[in-house]
PDB file of C-alpha atoms in Angstrom:
ATOM      1  CA  MET A 278       0.556  -0.072   0.282  1.00 34.00           C
ATOM      2  CA  ASN A 279       3.076   2.657   0.766  1.00 41.00           C
ATOM      3  CA  ALA A 280       4.433   1.866  -2.840  1.00 41.00           C
ATOM      4  CA  GLN A 281       1.397   2.376  -4.413  1.00 47.00           C
ATOM      5  CA  ASN A 282       0.549   5.868  -2.434  1.00 63.00           C
ATOM      6  CA  SER A 283       4.844   6.693  -3.738  1.00 75.00           C
ATOM      7  CA  GLY A 284       3.358   6.203  -7.495  1.00 83.00           C
ATOM      8  CA  GLU A 285       6.740   4.264  -7.505  1.00 90.00           C
ATOM      9  CA  ASN A 286       4.967   1.846  -8.897  1.00 89.00           C
ATOM     10  CA  LYS A 287       4.247   4.289 -11.911  1.00 91.00           C
ATOM     11  CA  MET A 288       6.912   5.358 -15.014  1.00 95.00           C
ATOM     12  CA  GLY A 289       6.401   8.681 -15.329  1.00 95.00           C
ATOM     13  CA  ALA A 290       7.330  11.485 -17.029  1.00 97.00           C
ATOM     14  CA  TRP A 291       9.561  15.255 -17.394  1.00 97.00           C
ATOM     15  CA  TYR A 292       8.007  17.202 -20.770  1.00 98.00           C
ATOM     16  CA  MET A 293      11.411  19.499 -21.150  1.00 98.00           C
ATOM     17  CA  TYR A 294      12.407  22.882 -22.646  1.00 98.00           C
ATOM     18  CA  ASN A 295      16.673  23.275 -22.419  1.00 98.00           C
ATOM     19  CA  GLY A 296      18.155  26.596 -24.154  1.00 97.00           C
ATOM     20  CA  SER A 297      21.409  28.714 -25.474  1.00 97.00           C
ATOM     21  CA  HIS A 298      21.452  32.235 -26.565  1.00 97.00           C
ATOM     22  CA  LYS A 299      24.883  33.477 -27.117  1.00 96.00           C
ATOM     23  CA  LEU A 300      25.199  36.708 -26.636  1.00 96.00           C
ATOM     24  CA  SER A 301      28.940  36.847 -27.531  1.00 95.00           C
ATOM     25  CA  ASN A 302      31.942  34.812 -27.429  1.00 93.00           C
ATOM     26  CA  LYS A 303      32.520  34.609 -23.843  1.00 96.00           C
ATOM     27  CA  PHE A 304      28.699  34.554 -22.307  1.00 97.00           C
ATOM     28  CA  ALA A 305      25.559  33.383 -23.149  1.00 97.00           C
ATOM     29  CA  LEU A 306      22.161  33.264 -21.761  1.00 98.00           C
ATOM     30  CA  LYS A 307      21.394  30.184 -20.186  1.00 98.00           C
ATOM     31  CA  THR A 308      17.324  29.502 -19.907  1.00 98.00           C
ATOM     32  CA  MET A 309      14.597  26.182 -19.202  1.00 98.00           C
ATOM     33  CA  ALA A 310      10.870  25.163 -18.073  1.00 98.00           C
ATOM     34  CA  HIS A 311      10.481  21.722 -16.636  1.00 97.00           C
ATOM     35  CA  PHE A 312       7.038  19.556 -16.440  1.00 96.00           C
ATOM     36  CA  ARG A 313       7.018  16.829 -13.987  1.00 95.00           C
ATOM     37  CA  TYR A 314       5.199  14.317 -13.359  1.00 94.00           C
ATOM     38  CA  PHE A 315       3.839  11.186 -11.306  1.00 93.00           C
ATOM     39  CA  GLU A 316       2.654   9.051 -14.150  1.00 92.00           C
ATOM     40  CA  THR A 317       3.283  10.083 -18.233  1.00 93.00           C
ATOM     41  CA  SER A 318       0.480  13.253 -17.843  1.00 87.00           C
ATOM     42  CA  SER A 319      -1.047  13.261 -14.596  1.00 86.00           C
ATOM     43  CA  GLU A 320      -0.169  13.764 -11.131  1.00 90.00           C
ATOM     44  CA  PHE A 321       1.343  16.504 -10.970  1.00 90.00           C
ATOM     45  CA  GLN A 322       5.449  16.442  -9.604  1.00 90.00           C
ATOM     46  CA  GLN A 323       6.575  19.934 -10.343  1.00 92.00           C
ATOM     47  CA  GLU A 324       7.731  22.364 -12.450  1.00 95.00           C
ATOM     48  CA  ILE A 325      10.998  23.824 -12.991  1.00 97.00           C
ATOM     49  CA  TYR A 326      11.675  27.655 -14.597  1.00 98.00           C
ATOM     50  CA  ARG A 327      16.094  27.915 -14.219  1.00 98.00           C
ATOM     51  CA  LEU A 328      17.050  31.264 -15.758  1.00 98.00           C
ATOM     52  CA  GLY A 329      21.391  32.163 -15.830  1.00 98.00           C
ATOM     53  CA  ALA A 330      24.464  34.424 -17.124  1.00 98.00           C
ATOM     54  CA  ASN A 331      27.125  31.776 -18.621  1.00 98.00           C
ATOM     55  CA  TYR A 332      29.999  32.719 -19.037  1.00 98.00           C
ATOM     56  CA  SER A 333      32.899  30.358 -20.540  1.00 97.00           C
ATOM     57  CA  PHE A 334      36.747  30.979 -19.657  1.00 97.00           C
ATOM     58  CA  ASN A 335      37.186  28.202 -22.965  1.00 95.00           C
ATOM     59  CA  LYS A 336      35.955  25.846 -25.281  1.00 92.00           C
ATOM     60  CA  LYS A 337      35.893  22.543 -22.480  1.00 96.00           C
ATOM     61  CA  THR A 338      34.941  25.309 -19.680  1.00 98.00           C
ATOM     62  CA  ASN A 339      32.249  27.472 -18.570  1.00 98.00           C
ATOM     63  CA  LEU A 340      31.072  29.042 -15.795  1.00 98.00           C
ATOM     64  CA  THR A 341      26.881  29.745 -14.869  1.00 98.00           C
ATOM     65  CA  LEU A 342      26.079  32.028 -12.699  1.00 98.00           C
ATOM     66  CA  GLY A 343      21.337  31.373 -12.439  1.00 98.00           C
ATOM     67  CA  VAL A 344      18.352  31.386 -10.497  1.00 98.00           C
ATOM     68  CA  SER A 345      15.075  28.500 -10.917  1.00 98.00           C
ATOM     69  CA  TYR A 346      12.148  29.310  -9.231  1.00 97.00           C
ATOM     70  CA  SER A 347       9.654  25.490  -8.968  1.00 95.00           C
ATOM     71  CA  THR A 348       6.017  24.393  -7.602  1.00 92.00           C
ATOM     72  CA  GLY A 349       5.680  21.026  -6.382  1.00 88.00           C
ATOM     73  CA  ASP A 350       3.432  18.465  -4.432  1.00 86.00           C
ATOM     74  CA  LEU A 351       5.813  16.440  -2.099  1.00 76.00           C
ATOM     75  CA  ALA A 352       4.246  13.055  -2.187  1.00 78.00           C
ATOM     76  CA  TYR A 353       1.548  11.174  -5.840  1.00 81.00           C
ATOM     77  CA  ASN A 354      -2.041  11.747  -5.481  1.00 78.00           C
ATOM     78  CA  GLU A 355      -1.641  14.400  -2.706  1.00 74.00           C
ATOM     79  CA  PRO A 356      -1.419  17.488  -3.955  1.00 71.00           C
ATOM     80  CA  SER A 357       0.419  20.668  -1.861  1.00 71.00           C
ATOM     81  CA  ILE A 358      -0.925  23.988  -3.064  1.00 74.00           C
ATOM     82  CA  HIS A 359       1.275  26.558  -1.307  1.00 76.00           C
ATOM     83  CA  LEU A 360       5.023  24.345  -1.279  1.00 87.00           C
ATOM     84  CA  TYR A 361       7.135  26.646  -3.793  1.00 92.00           C
ATOM     85  CA  GLU A 362      11.176  27.114  -3.958  1.00 94.00           C
ATOM     86  CA  PHE A 363      13.646  29.777  -4.631  1.00 96.00           C
ATOM     87  CA  ARG A 364      16.849  29.018  -5.515  1.00 97.00           C
ATOM     88  CA  PHE A 365      20.323  29.817  -6.120  1.00 98.00           C
ATOM     89  CA  TYR A 366      23.098  28.477  -8.068  1.00 98.00           C
ATOM     90  CA  GLU A 367      26.353  28.160  -9.601  1.00 98.00           C
ATOM     91  CA  ASP A 368      27.814  25.680 -12.096  1.00 98.00           C
ATOM     92  CA  LEU A 369      31.391  25.363 -13.109  1.00 98.00           C
ATOM     93  CA  ASN A 370      31.091  22.858 -15.970  1.00 98.00           C
ATOM     94  CA  THR A 371      33.540  20.793 -17.606  1.00 98.00           C
ATOM     95  CA  THR A 372      33.945  19.183 -20.905  1.00 97.00           C
ATOM     96  CA  SER A 373      36.421  15.849 -21.670  1.00 96.00           C
ATOM     97  CA  ILE A 374      36.912  14.315 -25.396  1.00 95.00           C
ATOM     98  CA  TRP A 375      37.315  10.591 -25.065  1.00 92.00           C
ATOM     99  CA  GLY A 376      38.137   8.546 -28.657  1.00 93.00           C
ATOM    100  CA  ASP A 377      34.904   9.313 -29.967  1.00 95.00           C
ATOM    101  CA  PHE A 378      33.471  10.135 -26.895  1.00 97.00           C
ATOM    102  CA  THR A 379      32.195  13.206 -25.327  1.00 97.00           C
ATOM    103  CA  ALA A 380      32.375  13.259 -21.449  1.00 98.00           C
ATOM    104  CA  ASN A 381      30.460  16.940 -19.794  1.00 98.00           C
ATOM    105  CA  HIS A 382      31.261  17.392 -16.298  1.00 98.00           C
ATOM    106  CA  ARG A 383      28.669  19.845 -14.385  1.00 98.00           C
ATOM    107  CA  PHE A 384      29.289  20.908 -10.599  1.00 98.00           C
ATOM    108  CA  ARG A 385      26.786  22.384  -8.791  1.00 98.00           C
ATOM    109  CA  LEU A 386      26.488  24.316  -5.145  1.00 98.00           C
ATOM    110  CA  GLU A 387      22.819  25.293  -4.930  1.00 97.00           C
ATOM    111  CA  HIS A 388      21.042  27.497  -2.449  1.00 97.00           C
ATOM    112  CA  ARG A 389      17.222  26.661  -1.823  1.00 96.00           C
ATOM    113  CA  PHE A 390      14.855  28.523  -0.355  1.00 96.00           C
ATOM    114  CA  ILE A 391      11.530  25.884   0.349  1.00 92.00           C
ATOM    115  CA  HIS A 392       8.103  26.981   1.493  1.00 90.00           C
ATOM    116  CA  LYS A 393       6.636  23.907   2.483  1.00 81.00           C
ATOM    117  CA  ASN A 394       3.637  25.526   3.571  1.00 75.00           C
ATOM    118  CA  ILE A 395       2.167  28.948   5.536  1.00 71.00           C
ATOM    119  CA  PHE A 396       4.333  27.478   8.414  1.00 80.00           C
ATOM    120  CA  GLU A 397       6.859  26.851   7.730  1.00 84.00           C
ATOM    121  CA  ASP A 398      10.258  28.376   5.212  1.00 90.00           C
ATOM    122  CA  VAL A 399      13.330  25.893   5.016  1.00 91.00           C
ATOM    123  CA  THR A 400      17.384  27.075   3.271  1.00 94.00           C
ATOM    124  CA  GLN A 401      19.559  24.033   2.405  1.00 95.00           C
ATOM    125  CA  ASN A 402      22.445  24.013   0.883  1.00 97.00           C
ATOM    126  CA  TRP A 403      22.820  21.130  -1.632  1.00 97.00           C
ATOM    127  CA  PHE A 404      26.026  19.971  -4.025  1.00 98.00           C
ATOM    128  CA  ARG A 405      25.055  18.558  -7.366  1.00 98.00           C
ATOM    129  CA  TYR A 406      28.001  16.485  -9.335  1.00 98.00           C
ATOM    130  CA  ASN A 407      26.553  15.319 -13.315  1.00 98.00           C
ATOM    131  CA  LEU A 408      28.429  12.956 -16.132  1.00 98.00           C
ATOM    132  CA  ASN A 409      26.909  13.170 -19.347  1.00 98.00           C
ATOM    133  CA  VAL A 410      29.155  10.568 -21.513  1.00 98.00           C
ATOM    134  CA  SER A 411      27.314  10.800 -25.256  1.00 98.00           C
ATOM    135  CA  TYR A 412      28.469   8.806 -28.226  1.00 98.00           C
ATOM    136  CA  PRO A 413      27.847   9.317 -31.618  1.00 97.00           C
ATOM    137  CA  ILE A 414      25.737   7.038 -33.777  1.00 97.00           C
ATOM    138  CA  SER A 415      25.470   8.961 -37.260  1.00 95.00           C
ATOM    139  CA  LYS A 416      25.907  12.854 -38.246  1.00 93.00           C
ATOM    140  CA  ASN A 417      22.677  14.337 -36.886  1.00 96.00           C
ATOM    141  CA  LEU A 418      22.377  11.436 -34.162  1.00 98.00           C
ATOM    142  CA  SER A 419      23.503  10.085 -31.477  1.00 98.00           C
ATOM    143  CA  VAL A 420      23.543   7.909 -27.272  1.00 98.00           C
ATOM    144  CA  TYR A 421      23.866   9.492 -24.402  1.00 98.00           C
ATOM    145  CA  ILE A 422      23.899   7.928 -20.318  1.00 98.00           C
ATOM    146  CA  PHE A 423      24.417  10.018 -17.379  1.00 98.00           C
ATOM    147  CA  ASN A 424      24.882  10.465 -13.483  1.00 98.00           C
ATOM    148  CA  GLU A 425      24.142  12.509 -10.885  1.00 98.00           C
ATOM    149  CA  LEU A 426      24.814  12.750  -7.332  1.00 98.00           C
ATOM    150  CA  PHE A 427      23.008  14.974  -5.577  1.00 98.00           C
ATOM    151  CA  LEU A 428      24.073  15.626  -1.580  1.00 97.00           C
ATOM    152  CA  ASN A 429      21.831  17.924   1.197  1.00 96.00           C
ATOM    153  CA  ILE A 430      25.476  18.909   2.379  1.00 95.00           C
ATOM    154  CA  ASP A 431      23.267  20.441   5.050  1.00 91.00           C
ATOM    155  CA  ARG A 432      22.151  17.851   7.005  1.00 87.00           C
ATOM    156  CA  ALA A 433      24.867  14.614   8.710  1.00 85.00           C
ATOM    157  CA  LYS A 434      23.836  11.696   6.158  1.00 89.00           C
ATOM    158  CA  ARG A 435      24.445  13.640   3.002  1.00 94.00           C
ATOM    159  CA  PHE A 436      22.910  11.697  -0.003  1.00 96.00           C
ATOM    160  CA  ALA A 437      19.802  12.897  -1.025  1.00 95.00           C
ATOM    161  CA  GLN A 438      19.041  11.237  -4.694  1.00 96.00           C
ATOM    162  CA  ASN A 439      20.453   9.665  -7.288  1.00 98.00           C
ATOM    163  CA  TRP A 440      19.874   9.772 -11.251  1.00 98.00           C
ATOM    164  CA  THR A 441      20.983   6.832 -13.607  1.00 98.00           C
ATOM    165  CA  GLY A 442      20.074   6.809 -17.332  1.00 98.00           C
ATOM    166  CA  GLY A 443      20.168   8.098 -20.506  1.00 98.00           C
ATOM    167  CA  GLY A 444      18.658   8.057 -24.198  1.00 98.00           C
ATOM    168  CA  LEU A 445      18.817   9.788 -28.026  1.00 98.00           C
ATOM    169  CA  LEU A 446      19.598  12.674 -28.760  1.00 98.00           C
ATOM    170  CA  TYR A 447      18.616  13.398 -32.643  1.00 98.00           C
ATOM    171  CA  LYS A 448      20.120  16.817 -33.614  1.00 97.00           C
ATOM    172  CA  MET A 449      17.417  18.936 -35.976  1.00 96.00           C
ATOM    173  CA  ASN A 450      19.714  21.421 -37.265  1.00 95.00           C
ATOM    174  CA  GLN A 451      21.879  23.653 -36.213  1.00 91.00           C
ATOM    175  CA  ASN A 452      19.197  25.439 -33.900  1.00 95.00           C
ATOM    176  CA  LEU A 453      17.304  22.666 -32.717  1.00 97.00           C
ATOM    177  CA  LYS A 454      17.935  19.124 -31.179  1.00 97.00           C
ATOM    178  CA  ILE A 455      15.076  16.841 -29.853  1.00 98.00           C
ATOM    179  CA  LYS A 456      15.448  14.923 -26.615  1.00 97.00           C
ATOM    180  CA  MET A 457      14.569  11.080 -24.972  1.00 98.00           C
ATOM    181  CA  GLY A 458      15.429   9.146 -22.497  1.00 98.00           C
ATOM    182  CA  TYR A 459      14.541   6.942 -19.740  1.00 98.00           C
ATOM    183  CA  PHE A 460      16.138   7.330 -16.379  1.00 97.00           C
ATOM    184  CA  GLN A 461      15.351   5.841 -12.587  1.00 97.00           C
ATOM    185  CA  ILE A 462      15.360   8.411  -9.105  1.00 96.00           C
ATOM    186  CA  LYS A 463      17.108   6.557  -6.287  1.00 97.00           C
ATOM    187  CA  LEU A 464      15.767   8.338  -2.937  1.00 95.00           C
ATOM    188  CA  PRO A 465      17.172   7.225   0.375  1.00 93.00           C
ATOM    189  CA  THR A 466      13.691   4.942   0.589  1.00 91.00           C
ATOM    190  CA  LYS A 467      12.801   4.957  -2.979  1.00 91.00           C
ATOM    191  CA  VAL A 468      12.984   4.985  -6.740  1.00 95.00           C
ATOM    192  CA  TYR A 469      11.023   6.286  -9.351  1.00 95.00           C
ATOM    193  CA  ARG A 470      11.428   6.000 -12.845  1.00 97.00           C
ATOM    194  CA  ARG A 471      10.766   8.621 -14.843  1.00 97.00           C
ATOM    195  CA  LEU A 472      11.002   9.277 -18.734  1.00 98.00           C
ATOM    196  CA  GLN A 473      12.191  12.935 -20.312  1.00 97.00           C
ATOM    197  CA  LEU A 474      11.120  14.344 -24.100  1.00 98.00           C
ATOM    198  CA  GLY A 475      13.013  17.387 -24.479  1.00 98.00           C
ATOM    199  CA  VAL A 476      13.620  20.096 -26.800  1.00 98.00           C
ATOM    200  CA  ILE A 477      16.686  21.918 -27.598  1.00 98.00           C
ATOM    201  CA  VAL A 478      16.874  25.613 -28.477  1.00 98.00           C
ATOM    202  CA  ASN A 479      20.564  27.203 -29.316  1.00 96.00           C
ATOM    203  CA  THR A 480      20.628  31.165 -30.653  1.00 96.00           C
ATOM    204  CA  ASP A 481      23.421  32.976 -31.813  1.00 94.00           C
ATOM    205  CA  PHE A 482      22.709  36.547 -31.582  1.00 90.00           C
ATOM    206  CA  ARG A 483      26.313  37.686 -31.536  1.00 88.00           C
ATOM    207  CA  LYS A 484      26.829  40.087 -33.996  1.00 73.00           C
ATOM    208  CA  LYS A 485      27.726  38.772 -38.029  1.00 65.00           C
TER     209      LYS A 485
END
């Protein structure tokens, strides 16, 4: 009964938009919007919006400073109408080339200001490390796998989550990619399964 109520036996889905908008040779604007569900098209879990300023040190290393806002439900089939959250975050992104494989590393610090209900506000600081490895199948199609570790550095038991999954990335043109994948979310006491369907938009506003 507990597993059923938690939604662990459901296949959820994330519908995603990610954007990178080049402003100059060094600076870019990062945008994101995710809509997440405990089931493929129902039982809302979370929506999150992110905006960041990105600076490139070189072709392989860049830094993003940003803010995000989200609302969500804490549990399957149990609405949390007062839950919302602001986050400030810092990303250090690096790229490694391993033969035909491309490995992207993201080190993230998050400062979360969580409004749980009308009586309780919580501040938390998290560290996240994401490793994403991709391999080209053809000129426009690549396969990827990823793993992301979440640590709550304000707690004695710091492990919070671990995401592991993979999928396909198809390049429609220079500005648009389509992403389809599957992953598992491992929490200290639960495991969730999620499908991913997303679009990635890249634009270039530099003067030609």
